[in-house]
Amino acid sequence: MIQLADRMNRLGTETAFEVLVKAKALEAEGRNIIHLEIGEPDFDTPQNIKEAAVKALHNGYTHYGPAAGLPQLREAIAEETSRTRGIPVEPSNVVVTPGAKPIMFFSLLACINEGDEVIYPNPGFPIYESVINFIGAKAVPIPLREEMEFRFDLDELRHLITARTRMIVLNSPHNPTGGVLTEEDLQEIARLAQEHDLIVLSDEIYRRIIYDGYSHKSIASIPGMQERTIILDGFSKTYAMTGWRLGYGVMPVELAERIAQLQINSNSCTASFTQMAGVEALQGPQTAAEEMVKEFLRRRNVIVDGLNSIPGFRCLKPHGAFYVFPNITGTGKTSRELADYLLHEAGVAALSGTAFGVYGDGFIRFSYANSVDNIKEALQRIRIAVEKLSA
Ligand code: PLP
């Protein structure tokens, strides 16, 4: 038996992948399972993007490239980020990575010492907490409040900041709640970050998936913030490119150079032909991406209305991303029990809110990256299963 390093005891995981394995095992036994657990668009990558990758393969983009990314893609990202955030961004501010996740890992590794404190949203994407713990820092959760449409209380944030706080992680639109931070929230967070000299890791991966007249605003756009903000963004969600592994960070040049050095020490670089597909994604027609958002909106309305009509469920209408996070305390089951029960009894795979941290207790997450027909069928099955509980 190989002895593991102590730090491995502090590493967490993403339960979505474990539930997927359980659901697949049931399918192998012949059960029909509707997958509402995994956080990826069910759409295919748009054709023009796939063709750009094929063309790149034929044109020799099959070799190592620069650690921070191909100049063409860094240029395209800089241009897009400048335009959408209203800030000056140069290619030297951009680091391209295999998926956006490494930006989390690298930023925390590069900026946070052991014993430093990092404030992160809870419930939240589980990798924040996992990596903060892994590097020996203190993970300080800021609870998201259902009664505030899953934003956090700014007074509470003020109280959590100590002399050891180094970073705040933001994620808007938010996984798993679909919550969106307001302009006033961002202004106050920016003020606090400047007052206490904090770095902000702003996870904007769901930026384009936003509804109800809301528009995304980045904290980096607030005067004085670009120099202390790391924007995390990527292609997985907007362009249905989860399996391509293509993401990026936008940050001050000195940090970008060090993050590129972490890349040299781990991945070397991101695959060259996928980067060329990324250029096409950003510069080609945006119709497919826009159509996906329209379809997500239609599905959101179906699932929110459906869940609210099931006894024991209370579901807010989220303004972004493709998740709903209903309160299920009225069913009399814990989040984990209910997620297990729905998987086995109803054949509907969902995630326990606790997979996103302690403050996810009392909720479960459904991803509505599935067809309207499947969502309707899932709702029907959930209703029957939940009614059995009180029978
Ligand atoms: N950030 C959040 C909030 C996410 O939900 C995800 C993926 O689920 C990521 C980042 C990672 O994206 P990528 O697939 O580009 O690594």
Short mmCIF file of C-alpha atoms and ligand atoms in Angstrom, two decimals:
data_model
loop_
_atom_site.label_atom_id
_atom_site.label_comp_id
_atom_site.label_asym_id
_atom_site.label_seq_id
_atom_site.Cartn_x
_atom_site.Cartn_y
_atom_site.Cartn_z
CA MET A 1 0.00 0.00 0.00
CA ILE A 2 1.49 3.35 -1.03
CA GLN A 3 1.57 5.86 1.81
CA LEU A 4 -0.15 9.11 0.82
CA ALA A 5 1.06 12.58 1.72
CA ASP A 6 -0.84 14.23 4.58
CA ARG A 7 -2.17 16.96 2.30
CA MET A 8 -4.29 14.39 0.46
CA ASN A 9 -6.48 14.19 3.57
CA ARG A 10 -7.45 17.80 2.95
CA LEU A 11 -8.40 17.40 -0.70
CA GLY A 12 -12.12 17.34 -1.49
CA THR A 13 -13.94 16.37 -4.67
CA GLU A 14 -16.92 17.06 -6.88
CA THR A 15 -19.81 14.79 -5.92
CA ALA A 16 -21.44 15.29 -9.32
CA PHE A 17 -19.03 12.79 -10.79
CA GLU A 18 -19.78 10.24 -8.03
CA VAL A 19 -23.53 10.53 -8.53
CA LEU A 20 -23.01 10.14 -12.25
CA VAL A 21 -21.20 6.84 -11.56
CA LYS A 22 -24.09 5.63 -9.32
CA ALA A 23 -26.65 6.64 -11.94
CA LYS A 24 -24.70 4.86 -14.69
CA ALA A 25 -24.56 1.72 -12.52
CA LEU A 26 -28.36 1.77 -12.22
CA GLU A 27 -28.64 2.26 -15.98
CA ALA A 28 -26.40 -0.76 -16.48
CA GLU A 29 -29.02 -2.74 -14.49
CA GLY A 30 -31.63 -1.60 -16.98
CA ARG A 31 -33.10 1.34 -15.01
CA ASN A 32 -34.09 4.48 -16.89
CA ILE A 33 -32.44 7.49 -15.28
CA ILE A 34 -33.01 11.16 -16.11
CA HIS A 35 -29.76 13.02 -15.60
CA LEU A 36 -30.22 16.30 -13.79
CA GLU A 37 -27.00 16.01 -11.77
CA ILE A 38 -24.21 17.04 -14.08
CA GLY A 39 -23.29 20.64 -14.81
CA GLU A 40 -22.79 20.62 -18.53
CA PRO A 41 -24.84 21.82 -21.47
CA ASP A 42 -26.50 18.92 -23.30
CA PHE A 43 -26.07 20.77 -26.63
CA ASP A 44 -23.39 19.81 -29.09
CA THR A 45 -20.48 22.20 -29.66
CA PRO A 46 -21.45 24.55 -32.52
CA GLN A 47 -20.39 23.31 -35.96
CA ASN A 48 -18.18 26.29 -36.86
CA ILE A 49 -16.10 25.68 -33.71
CA LYS A 50 -15.66 21.98 -34.46
CA GLU A 51 -14.65 22.79 -38.02
CA ALA A 52 -12.06 25.30 -36.81
CA ALA A 53 -10.50 22.55 -34.66
CA VAL A 54 -10.38 20.11 -37.58
CA LYS A 55 -8.83 22.76 -39.80
CA ALA A 56 -6.26 23.52 -37.10
CA LEU A 57 -5.36 19.82 -36.89
CA HIS A 58 -4.79 19.75 -40.65
CA ASN A 59 -2.74 22.94 -40.46
CA GLY A 60 -0.26 21.54 -37.98
CA TYR A 61 -1.56 22.87 -34.64
CA THR A 62 -0.50 19.58 -33.11
CA HIS A 63 2.61 20.70 -31.24
CA TYR A 64 3.49 22.32 -27.93
CA GLY A 65 2.62 25.98 -27.79
CA PRO A 66 3.55 28.83 -25.43
CA ALA A 67 2.70 28.09 -21.78
CA ALA A 68 0.36 31.09 -21.44
CA GLY A 69 -1.51 30.26 -24.63
CA LEU A 70 -1.29 30.89 -28.39
CA PRO A 71 -0.91 34.59 -29.24
CA GLN A 72 -4.03 34.48 -31.47
CA LEU A 73 -6.22 33.25 -28.63
CA ARG A 74 -4.73 35.52 -25.97
CA GLU A 75 -5.34 38.41 -28.36
CA ALA A 76 -8.96 37.35 -28.96
CA ILE A 77 -9.60 36.90 -25.22
CA ALA A 78 -8.01 40.27 -24.41
CA GLU A 79 -10.20 41.97 -27.01
CA GLU A 80 -13.38 40.23 -25.76
CA THR A 81 -12.63 40.90 -22.10
CA SER A 82 -11.88 44.58 -22.78
CA ARG A 83 -15.12 44.96 -24.69
CA THR A 84 -17.38 43.10 -22.26
CA ARG A 85 -15.88 44.39 -18.99
CA GLY A 86 -15.01 47.88 -20.22
CA ILE A 87 -11.41 47.65 -19.01
CA PRO A 88 -8.06 47.72 -20.82
CA VAL A 89 -6.84 44.14 -21.23
CA GLU A 90 -3.68 43.14 -23.11
CA PRO A 91 -2.74 39.63 -24.27
CA SER A 92 -0.06 39.69 -21.54
CA ASN A 93 -2.87 39.72 -18.93
CA VAL A 94 -4.29 36.43 -20.24
CA VAL A 95 -3.34 32.84 -19.36
CA VAL A 96 -5.08 30.04 -21.27
CA THR A 97 -5.53 26.75 -19.39
CA PRO A 98 -7.05 23.29 -20.03
CA GLY A 99 -10.51 24.23 -18.70
CA ALA A 100 -11.12 27.11 -16.31
CA LYS A 101 -10.59 24.95 -13.22
CA PRO A 102 -6.77 25.23 -13.27
CA ILE A 103 -7.15 29.00 -12.84
CA MET A 104 -8.69 28.30 -9.41
CA PHE A 105 -5.94 25.90 -8.47
CA PHE A 106 -3.10 28.06 -9.80
CA SER A 107 -4.43 31.34 -8.38
CA LEU A 108 -4.74 29.88 -4.90
CA LEU A 109 -1.32 28.21 -5.13
CA ALA A 110 0.32 31.39 -6.40
CA CYS A 111 -1.28 33.91 -4.04
CA ILE A 112 -2.18 32.19 -0.76
CA ASN A 113 0.15 31.14 2.04
CA GLU A 114 -0.54 28.46 4.63
CA GLY A 115 -2.65 29.95 7.39
CA ASP A 116 -4.05 32.74 5.21
CA GLU A 117 -7.83 33.01 5.12
CA VAL A 118 -9.92 32.85 1.96
CA ILE A 119 -13.62 33.73 1.98
CA TYR A 120 -15.72 31.74 -0.46
CA PRO A 121 -19.45 31.34 -1.17
CA ASN A 122 -21.22 28.43 0.54
CA PRO A 123 -23.10 26.66 -0.92
CA GLY A 124 -20.66 26.97 -3.80
CA PHE A 125 -18.59 25.15 -6.39
CA PRO A 126 -16.89 22.51 -4.20
CA ILE A 127 -13.45 22.97 -5.70
CA TYR A 128 -12.96 26.36 -4.00
CA GLU A 129 -13.17 24.86 -0.52
CA SER A 130 -11.25 21.77 -1.56
CA VAL A 131 -8.25 23.65 -2.94
CA ILE A 132 -8.18 26.25 -0.14
CA ASN A 133 -7.93 23.39 2.38
CA PHE A 134 -5.46 21.48 0.25
CA ILE A 135 -2.93 24.30 0.21
CA GLY A 136 -3.17 24.65 4.00
CA ALA A 137 -5.12 27.90 4.04
CA LYS A 138 -8.26 28.48 6.11
CA ALA A 139 -11.51 28.21 4.16
CA VAL A 140 -13.97 30.78 5.51
CA PRO A 141 -17.49 30.23 4.16
CA ILE A 142 -19.84 33.13 3.53
CA PRO A 143 -23.38 31.73 3.65
CA LEU A 144 -25.68 32.44 0.73
CA ARG A 145 -29.18 33.27 1.89
CA GLU A 146 -32.29 31.90 0.24
CA GLU A 147 -34.24 34.94 1.49
CA MET A 148 -31.74 37.17 -0.38
CA GLU A 149 -32.10 35.23 -3.64
CA PHE A 150 -28.90 33.41 -2.70
CA ARG A 151 -26.74 36.49 -2.34
CA PHE A 152 -24.77 37.02 0.84
CA ASP A 153 -25.23 39.55 3.59
CA LEU A 154 -22.62 42.30 3.24
CA ASP A 155 -22.57 42.87 7.01
CA GLU A 156 -21.72 39.23 7.46
CA LEU A 157 -18.91 39.60 4.91
CA ARG A 158 -17.53 42.60 6.82
CA HIS A 159 -17.45 40.52 10.00
CA LEU A 160 -15.65 37.62 8.35
CA ILE A 161 -12.71 39.74 7.19
CA THR A 162 -9.73 39.50 9.55
CA ALA A 163 -6.08 40.55 9.40
CA ARG A 164 -5.34 37.15 7.80
CA THR A 165 -7.90 37.40 5.00
CA ARG A 166 -6.13 37.46 1.63
CA MET A 167 -8.77 36.62 -0.93
CA ILE A 168 -12.50 36.59 -1.64
CA VAL A 169 -13.94 34.20 -4.20
CA LEU A 170 -17.00 35.42 -6.10
CA ASN A 171 -19.14 33.46 -8.54
CA SER A 172 -21.91 35.25 -10.40
CA PRO A 173 -24.10 33.85 -11.94
CA HIS A 174 -23.67 31.21 -9.33
CA ASN A 175 -23.39 27.45 -9.20
CA PRO A 176 -25.40 25.80 -7.58
CA THR A 177 -28.05 28.44 -6.84
CA GLY A 178 -28.28 30.47 -10.06
CA GLY A 179 -27.97 33.61 -7.92
CA VAL A 180 -26.61 36.84 -9.40
CA LEU A 181 -24.76 39.55 -7.43
CA THR A 182 -26.13 43.07 -7.79
CA GLU A 183 -24.21 46.19 -8.72
CA GLU A 184 -24.52 47.40 -5.09
CA ASP A 185 -23.08 44.11 -3.82
CA LEU A 186 -20.10 44.45 -6.15
CA GLN A 187 -19.50 48.07 -5.17
CA GLU A 188 -19.38 47.21 -1.47
CA ILE A 189 -17.24 44.10 -1.99
CA ALA A 190 -14.85 46.22 -4.06
CA ARG A 191 -14.70 48.83 -1.30
CA LEU A 192 -13.90 46.15 1.28
CA ALA A 193 -11.30 44.53 -0.97
CA GLN A 194 -9.53 47.87 -1.37
CA GLU A 195 -9.80 48.76 2.31
CA HIS A 196 -8.35 45.39 3.42
CA ASP A 197 -5.98 44.87 0.47
CA LEU A 198 -7.68 41.66 -0.73
CA ILE A 199 -7.42 39.76 -3.99
CA VAL A 200 -10.71 38.86 -5.69
CA LEU A 201 -11.04 35.64 -7.66
CA SER A 202 -14.08 36.37 -9.81
CA ASP A 203 -15.48 33.19 -11.35
CA GLU A 204 -17.46 34.47 -14.33
CA ILE A 205 -17.85 31.17 -16.18
CA TYR A 206 -21.69 31.56 -16.35
CA ARG A 207 -21.47 35.21 -17.43
CA ARG A 208 -23.35 34.73 -20.69
CA ILE A 209 -26.09 32.51 -19.23
CA ILE A 210 -28.24 35.17 -17.65
CA TYR A 211 -31.95 36.05 -17.90
CA ASP A 212 -34.76 38.40 -16.95
CA GLY A 213 -33.03 41.54 -18.21
CA TYR A 214 -30.09 41.01 -15.85
CA SER A 215 -26.71 41.73 -17.39
CA HIS A 216 -23.42 40.54 -16.10
CA LYS A 217 -21.14 43.03 -14.43
CA SER A 218 -17.59 42.15 -13.43
CA ILE A 219 -16.06 43.46 -10.23
CA ALA A 220 -12.93 44.09 -12.33
CA SER A 221 -14.81 46.96 -14.02
CA ILE A 222 -14.99 48.94 -10.79
CA PRO A 223 -12.21 51.57 -10.58
CA GLY A 224 -9.20 50.28 -8.65
CA MET A 225 -10.27 46.63 -8.92
CA GLN A 226 -8.63 45.37 -12.10
CA GLU A 227 -5.22 45.36 -10.40
CA ARG A 228 -6.47 43.06 -7.61
CA THR A 229 -8.89 40.84 -9.56
CA ILE A 230 -8.37 37.51 -11.28
CA ILE A 231 -11.20 36.91 -13.76
CA LEU A 232 -11.87 33.23 -14.38
CA ASP A 233 -13.76 32.47 -17.57
CA GLY A 234 -13.87 29.85 -20.29
CA PHE A 235 -15.59 28.05 -23.10
CA SER A 236 -17.17 25.05 -21.34
CA LYS A 237 -20.57 26.51 -20.56
CA THR A 238 -21.10 29.30 -23.12
CA TYR A 239 -20.12 27.21 -26.14
CA ALA A 240 -20.96 23.71 -24.83
CA MET A 241 -17.27 22.76 -24.84
CA THR A 242 -16.88 20.98 -21.49
CA GLY A 243 -14.89 18.06 -22.90
CA TRP A 244 -12.51 20.23 -24.89
CA ARG A 245 -10.89 21.58 -21.72
CA LEU A 246 -10.43 25.23 -22.58
CA GLY A 247 -10.55 28.11 -20.13
CA TYR A 248 -8.58 31.15 -19.08
CA GLY A 249 -7.74 33.72 -16.46
CA VAL A 250 -7.33 37.49 -16.89
CA MET A 251 -5.11 39.14 -14.28
CA PRO A 252 -2.27 41.60 -13.68
CA VAL A 253 0.78 40.87 -15.87
CA GLU A 254 3.16 39.98 -13.01
CA LEU A 255 0.72 37.37 -11.76
CA ALA A 256 0.00 36.07 -15.29
CA GLU A 257 3.72 35.35 -15.67
CA ARG A 258 3.78 33.32 -12.46
CA ILE A 259 0.57 31.45 -13.33
CA ALA A 260 2.15 30.58 -16.69
CA GLN A 261 5.12 29.24 -14.73
CA LEU A 262 2.75 26.97 -12.76
CA GLN A 263 1.42 25.82 -16.10
CA ILE A 264 4.96 25.01 -17.30
CA ASN A 265 5.35 22.93 -14.15
CA SER A 266 2.13 20.99 -14.70
CA ASN A 267 0.39 20.93 -18.10
CA SER A 268 3.12 22.66 -20.15
CA CYS A 269 0.42 24.27 -22.26
CA THR A 270 -3.17 23.90 -23.46
CA ALA A 271 -3.77 21.79 -26.60
CA SER A 272 -3.00 23.96 -29.63
CA PHE A 273 -5.88 22.93 -31.93
CA THR A 274 -8.47 23.45 -29.18
CA GLN A 275 -7.11 26.96 -28.74
CA MET A 276 -7.67 27.65 -32.44
CA ALA A 277 -11.26 26.46 -31.95
CA GLY A 278 -11.45 28.96 -29.08
CA VAL A 279 -10.51 31.79 -31.46
CA GLU A 280 -13.41 30.78 -33.71
CA ALA A 281 -15.75 30.53 -30.71
CA LEU A 282 -14.99 34.12 -29.71
CA GLN A 283 -14.76 35.67 -33.17
CA GLY A 284 -17.25 33.59 -35.19
CA PRO A 285 -21.06 33.86 -35.17
CA GLN A 286 -22.62 33.90 -31.69
CA THR A 287 -26.02 32.61 -32.77
CA ALA A 288 -25.62 29.08 -31.40
CA ALA A 289 -24.52 30.40 -27.99
CA GLU A 290 -27.46 32.80 -27.91
CA GLU A 291 -29.92 30.07 -28.91
CA MET A 292 -28.70 27.89 -26.04
CA VAL A 293 -29.45 30.66 -23.55
CA LYS A 294 -32.97 31.05 -24.95
CA GLU A 295 -33.55 27.33 -24.59
CA PHE A 296 -32.14 27.32 -21.03
CA LEU A 297 -34.61 30.06 -20.14
CA ARG A 298 -37.53 28.00 -21.45
CA ARG A 299 -36.37 25.03 -19.39
CA ARG A 300 -35.84 27.13 -16.29
CA ASN A 301 -39.45 28.26 -16.40
CA VAL A 302 -40.71 24.70 -16.80
CA ILE A 303 -38.65 23.31 -13.93
CA VAL A 304 -39.27 26.19 -11.49
CA ASP A 305 -43.04 26.10 -12.02
CA GLY A 306 -43.07 22.30 -11.86
CA LEU A 307 -41.05 22.09 -8.64
CA ASN A 308 -43.15 24.72 -6.92
CA SER A 309 -46.24 22.63 -7.55
CA ILE A 310 -44.74 19.61 -5.75
CA PRO A 311 -45.57 19.42 -2.03
CA GLY A 312 -42.52 20.05 0.18
CA PHE A 313 -40.55 21.92 -2.50
CA ARG A 314 -39.98 25.67 -2.60
CA CYS A 315 -37.99 26.93 -5.57
CA LEU A 316 -36.78 30.45 -6.36
CA LYS A 317 -36.53 31.56 -9.97
CA PRO A 318 -32.77 31.92 -10.57
CA HIS A 319 -31.60 34.69 -12.88
CA GLY A 320 -28.55 32.90 -14.26
CA ALA A 321 -26.62 29.66 -14.93
CA PHE A 322 -28.57 26.42 -15.57
CA TYR A 323 -29.32 25.17 -12.06
CA VAL A 324 -32.21 25.37 -9.65
CA PHE A 325 -31.69 24.96 -5.93
CA PRO A 326 -35.05 24.24 -4.32
CA ASN A 327 -35.56 24.19 -0.56
CA ILE A 328 -36.76 20.67 0.24
CA THR A 329 -37.11 20.83 4.04
CA GLY A 330 -40.89 20.45 3.59
CA THR A 331 -40.42 16.89 2.34
CA GLY A 332 -39.25 15.79 5.81
CA LYS A 333 -36.07 14.29 4.35
CA THR A 334 -32.51 15.55 4.54
CA SER A 335 -30.91 16.70 1.30
CA ARG A 336 -28.81 13.58 0.99
CA GLU A 337 -31.71 11.26 1.79
CA LEU A 338 -33.91 12.96 -0.76
CA ALA A 339 -31.25 12.91 -3.50
CA ASP A 340 -30.74 9.16 -2.87
CA TYR A 341 -34.47 8.54 -2.71
CA LEU A 342 -35.11 10.36 -5.99
CA LEU A 343 -32.33 8.45 -7.71
CA HIS A 344 -33.57 5.02 -6.59
CA GLU A 345 -37.32 5.60 -6.38
CA ALA A 346 -37.89 8.05 -9.25
CA GLY A 347 -34.87 7.43 -11.47
CA VAL A 348 -33.98 11.12 -11.32
CA ALA A 349 -30.35 12.00 -10.60
CA ALA A 350 -29.81 15.22 -8.63
CA LEU A 351 -27.22 16.45 -6.14
CA SER A 352 -27.64 16.95 -2.43
CA GLY A 353 -27.18 20.61 -1.49
CA THR A 354 -24.54 19.47 0.99
CA ALA A 355 -22.31 18.54 -1.96
CA PHE A 356 -21.81 22.33 -2.19
CA GLY A 357 -20.99 22.90 1.47
CA VAL A 358 -22.68 22.91 4.85
CA TYR A 359 -24.99 25.80 3.99
CA GLY A 360 -26.45 23.72 1.17
CA ASP A 361 -28.27 21.62 3.77
CA GLY A 362 -32.02 21.63 3.16
CA PHE A 363 -31.65 22.04 -0.62
CA ILE A 364 -30.99 19.93 -3.65
CA ARG A 365 -29.56 20.95 -7.00
CA PHE A 366 -31.06 20.09 -10.34
CA SER A 367 -29.22 20.99 -13.51
CA TYR A 368 -31.74 21.80 -16.24
CA ALA A 369 -29.27 21.14 -19.01
CA ASN A 370 -31.67 18.52 -20.33
CA SER A 371 -34.59 18.58 -22.80
CA VAL A 372 -37.97 20.03 -21.83
CA ASP A 373 -39.51 16.59 -22.39
CA ASN A 374 -37.07 14.96 -19.99
CA ILE A 375 -37.55 17.74 -17.45
CA LYS A 376 -41.32 17.26 -17.60
CA GLU A 377 -40.95 13.53 -17.20
CA ALA A 378 -38.57 14.03 -14.26
CA LEU A 379 -41.04 16.40 -12.58
CA GLN A 380 -43.80 13.84 -12.96
CA ARG A 381 -41.64 11.12 -11.45
CA ILE A 382 -40.52 13.35 -8.57
CA ARG A 383 -44.13 14.24 -7.80
CA ILE A 384 -45.18 10.59 -7.61
CA ALA A 385 -42.17 9.66 -5.47
CA VAL A 386 -42.65 12.58 -3.08
CA GLU A 387 -46.39 11.93 -2.73
CA LYS A 388 -45.54 8.38 -1.62
CA LEU A 389 -43.58 9.86 1.27
CA SER A 390 -46.66 11.36 2.89
CA ALA A 391 -49.02 8.50 1.94
N1 PLP B 1 -16.54 27.46 -12.12
C1 PLP B 1 -17.77 27.02 -11.87
C2 PLP B 1 -18.64 27.79 -10.94
C3 PLP B 1 -18.23 25.84 -12.46
O1 PLP B 1 -19.48 25.41 -12.19
C4 PLP B 1 -17.36 25.11 -13.30
C5 PLP B 1 -17.77 23.83 -13.91
O2 PLP B 1 -18.66 23.15 -13.50
C6 PLP B 1 -16.08 25.60 -13.53
C7 PLP B 1 -15.70 26.79 -12.94
C8 PLP B 1 -15.06 24.85 -14.34
O3 PLP B 1 -15.20 24.95 -15.68
P1 PLP B 1 -14.23 24.17 -16.69
O4 PLP B 1 -15.00 22.99 -17.20
O5 PLP B 1 -13.95 25.16 -17.77
O6 PLP B 1 -13.01 23.76 -15.98
#
